[in-house]
mmCIF file of C-alpha atoms in Angstrom:
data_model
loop_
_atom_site.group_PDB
_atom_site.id
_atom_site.type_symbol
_atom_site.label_atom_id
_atom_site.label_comp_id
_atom_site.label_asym_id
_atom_site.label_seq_id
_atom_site.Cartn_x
_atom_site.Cartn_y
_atom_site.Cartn_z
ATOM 1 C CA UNK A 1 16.914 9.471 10.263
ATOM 2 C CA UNK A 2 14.682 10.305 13.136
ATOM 3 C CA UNK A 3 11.141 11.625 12.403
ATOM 4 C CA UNK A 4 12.301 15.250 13.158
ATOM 5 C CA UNK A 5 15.218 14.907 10.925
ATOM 6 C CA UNK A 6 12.546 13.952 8.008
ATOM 7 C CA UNK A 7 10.515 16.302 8.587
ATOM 8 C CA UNK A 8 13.467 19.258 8.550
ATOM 9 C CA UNK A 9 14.829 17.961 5.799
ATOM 10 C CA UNK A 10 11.661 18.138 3.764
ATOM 11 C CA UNK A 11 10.835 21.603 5.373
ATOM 12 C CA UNK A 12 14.445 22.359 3.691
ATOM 13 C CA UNK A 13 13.395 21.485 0.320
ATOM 14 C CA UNK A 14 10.033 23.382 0.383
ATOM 15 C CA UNK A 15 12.249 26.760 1.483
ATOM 16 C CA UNK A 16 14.753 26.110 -1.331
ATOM 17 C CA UNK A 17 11.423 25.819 -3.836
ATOM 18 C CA UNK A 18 9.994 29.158 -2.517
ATOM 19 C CA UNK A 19 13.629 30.637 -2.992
ATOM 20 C CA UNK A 20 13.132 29.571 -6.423
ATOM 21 C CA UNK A 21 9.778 30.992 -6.827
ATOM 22 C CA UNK A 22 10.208 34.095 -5.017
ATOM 23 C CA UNK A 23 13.687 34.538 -7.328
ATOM 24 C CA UNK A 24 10.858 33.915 -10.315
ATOM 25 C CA UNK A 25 8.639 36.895 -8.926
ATOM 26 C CA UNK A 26 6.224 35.370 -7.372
ATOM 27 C CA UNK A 27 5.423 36.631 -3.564
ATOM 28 C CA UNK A 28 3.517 35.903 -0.563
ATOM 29 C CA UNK A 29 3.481 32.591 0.979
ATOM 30 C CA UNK A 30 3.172 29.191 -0.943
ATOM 31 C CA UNK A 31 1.549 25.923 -0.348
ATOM 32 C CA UNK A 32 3.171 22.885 -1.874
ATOM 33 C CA UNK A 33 1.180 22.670 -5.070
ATOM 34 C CA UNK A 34 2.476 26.279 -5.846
ATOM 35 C CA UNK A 35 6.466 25.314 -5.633
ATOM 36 C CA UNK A 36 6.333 21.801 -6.713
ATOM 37 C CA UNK A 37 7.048 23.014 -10.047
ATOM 38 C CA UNK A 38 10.038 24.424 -8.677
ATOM 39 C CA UNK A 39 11.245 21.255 -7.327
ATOM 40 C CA UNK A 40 13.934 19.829 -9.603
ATOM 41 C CA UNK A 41 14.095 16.494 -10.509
ATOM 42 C CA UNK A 42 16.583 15.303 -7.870
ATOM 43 C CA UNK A 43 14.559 17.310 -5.049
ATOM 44 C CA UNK A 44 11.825 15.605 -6.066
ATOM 45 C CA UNK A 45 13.674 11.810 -5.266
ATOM 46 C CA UNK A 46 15.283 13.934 -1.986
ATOM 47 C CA UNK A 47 11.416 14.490 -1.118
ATOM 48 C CA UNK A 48 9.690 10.393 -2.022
ATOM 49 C CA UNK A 49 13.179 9.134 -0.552
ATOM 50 C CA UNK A 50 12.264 11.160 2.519
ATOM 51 C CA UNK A 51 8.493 9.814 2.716
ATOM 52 C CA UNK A 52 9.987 6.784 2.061
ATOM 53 C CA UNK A 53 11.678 6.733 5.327
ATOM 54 C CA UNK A 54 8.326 8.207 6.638
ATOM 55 C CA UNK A 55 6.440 5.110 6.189
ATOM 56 C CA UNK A 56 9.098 2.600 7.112
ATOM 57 C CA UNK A 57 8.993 3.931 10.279
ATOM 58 C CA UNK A 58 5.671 3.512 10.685
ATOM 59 C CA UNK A 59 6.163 -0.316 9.531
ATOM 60 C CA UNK A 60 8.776 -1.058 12.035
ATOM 61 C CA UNK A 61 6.766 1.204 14.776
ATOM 62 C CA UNK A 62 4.024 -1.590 14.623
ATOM 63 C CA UNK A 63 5.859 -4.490 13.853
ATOM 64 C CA UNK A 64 4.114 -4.470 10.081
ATOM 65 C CA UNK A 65 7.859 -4.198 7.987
ATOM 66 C CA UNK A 66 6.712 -6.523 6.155
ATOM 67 C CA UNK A 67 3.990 -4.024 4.657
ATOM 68 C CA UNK A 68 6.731 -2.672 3.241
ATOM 69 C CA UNK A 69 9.069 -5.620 2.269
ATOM 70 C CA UNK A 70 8.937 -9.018 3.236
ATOM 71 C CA UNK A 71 12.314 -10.377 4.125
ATOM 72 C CA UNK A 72 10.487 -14.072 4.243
ATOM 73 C CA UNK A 73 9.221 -13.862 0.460
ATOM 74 C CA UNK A 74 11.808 -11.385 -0.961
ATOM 75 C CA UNK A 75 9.039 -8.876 -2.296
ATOM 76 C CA UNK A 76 7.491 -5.393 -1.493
ATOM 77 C CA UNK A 77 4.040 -5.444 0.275
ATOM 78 C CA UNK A 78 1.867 -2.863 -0.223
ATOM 79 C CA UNK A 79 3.427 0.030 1.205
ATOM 80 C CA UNK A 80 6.586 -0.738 0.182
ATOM 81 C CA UNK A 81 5.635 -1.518 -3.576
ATOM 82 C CA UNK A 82 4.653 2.715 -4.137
ATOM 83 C CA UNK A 83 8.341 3.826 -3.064
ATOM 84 C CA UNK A 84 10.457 0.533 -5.291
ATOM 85 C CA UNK A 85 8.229 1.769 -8.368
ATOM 86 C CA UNK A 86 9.286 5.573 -7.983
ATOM 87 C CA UNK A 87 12.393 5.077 -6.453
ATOM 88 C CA UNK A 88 13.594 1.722 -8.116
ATOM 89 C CA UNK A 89 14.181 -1.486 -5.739
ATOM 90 C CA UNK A 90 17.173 -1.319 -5.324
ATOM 91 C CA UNK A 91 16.688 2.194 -3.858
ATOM 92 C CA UNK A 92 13.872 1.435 -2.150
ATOM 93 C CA UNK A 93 15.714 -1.620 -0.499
ATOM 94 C CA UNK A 94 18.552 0.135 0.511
ATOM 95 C CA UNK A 95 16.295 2.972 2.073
ATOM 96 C CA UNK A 96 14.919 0.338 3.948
ATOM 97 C CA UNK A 97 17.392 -1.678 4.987
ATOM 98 C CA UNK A 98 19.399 1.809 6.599
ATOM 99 C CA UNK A 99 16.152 3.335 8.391
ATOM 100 C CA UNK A 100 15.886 -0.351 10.270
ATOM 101 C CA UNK A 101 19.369 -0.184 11.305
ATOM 102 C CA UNK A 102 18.924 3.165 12.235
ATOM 103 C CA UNK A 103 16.114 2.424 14.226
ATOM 104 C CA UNK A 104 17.699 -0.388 15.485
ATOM 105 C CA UNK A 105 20.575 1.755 17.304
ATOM 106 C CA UNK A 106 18.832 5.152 17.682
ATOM 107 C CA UNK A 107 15.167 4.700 18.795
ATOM 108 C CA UNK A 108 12.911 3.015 21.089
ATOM 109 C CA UNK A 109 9.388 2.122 20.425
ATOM 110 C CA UNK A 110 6.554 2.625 22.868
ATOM 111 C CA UNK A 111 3.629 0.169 22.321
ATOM 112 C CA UNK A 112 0.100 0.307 23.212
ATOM 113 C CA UNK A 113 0.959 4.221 24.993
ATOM 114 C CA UNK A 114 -2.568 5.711 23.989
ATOM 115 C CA UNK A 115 -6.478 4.264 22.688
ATOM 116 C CA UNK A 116 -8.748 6.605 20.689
ATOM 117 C CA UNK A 117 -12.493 6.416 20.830
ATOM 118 C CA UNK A 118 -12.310 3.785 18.720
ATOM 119 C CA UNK A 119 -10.783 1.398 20.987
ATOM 120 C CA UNK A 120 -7.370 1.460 18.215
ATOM 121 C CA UNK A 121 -4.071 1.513 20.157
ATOM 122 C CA UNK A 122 -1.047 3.493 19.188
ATOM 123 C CA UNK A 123 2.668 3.220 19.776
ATOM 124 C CA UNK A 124 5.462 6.160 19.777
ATOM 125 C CA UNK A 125 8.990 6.310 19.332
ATOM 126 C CA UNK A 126 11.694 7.563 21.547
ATOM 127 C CA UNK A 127 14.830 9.195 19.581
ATOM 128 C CA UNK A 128 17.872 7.968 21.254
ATOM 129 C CA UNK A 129 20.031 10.451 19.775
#
């Protein structure tokens, strides 16, 4: 998925909560906290599976995957360790393993395209899609 896909598919899930909570009476317009509870339980995988992909893509963006697992050792790192506990492993892994393919075929990654005030250097991606 590209970062645009993630983030329709999550804006997707927060309109089908509000449908919800509209359908329940309540009105105006809602911030996340206010329709989670309308989330059922497999929206709410839908939604860490799709953050999931969120931070892979950072990973792979700057070369860090293994942050999230490390191929070498066979283990989560850090980042990756959140998403295997709430999603399982085997989830997690297979989330993983199909956003680097994806990336592999569909995007492009920009390196070193901007420095903030800081002096800390940031890449982008290109969506070949």
């Amino acid at each position: 998925m590209t970062s645009e896909q993630i983030v329709k598919a999550k804006n997707d899930l927060f309109d089908k909560a509000s449908e919800m909570a509209r359908a329940d009476g309540k009105e105006g317009r809602f911030n996340l906290g206010e329709v989670w509870p309308y989330y059922t339980d497999e929206m709410k995988t839908k939604y860490e599976e799709l953050w999931c992909r969120d931070m892979i893509i950072s990973c792979v963006c700057y070369s860090t995957e293994y942050n999230f697992y490390d191929e070498k050792q066979k283990k989560f790192g850090e980042y990756g360790l959140r998403y295997a506990e709430k999603l399982g492993d085997k989830r997690a892994l297979e989330i993983f393993y199909d956003q680097k393919e994806f990336m592999k075929n569909h995007a492009t990654i920009h390196t070193a395209v901007g420095t903030d005030c800081e002096g800390v250097s940031y890449n982008s991606i290109t969506w070949d899609i």
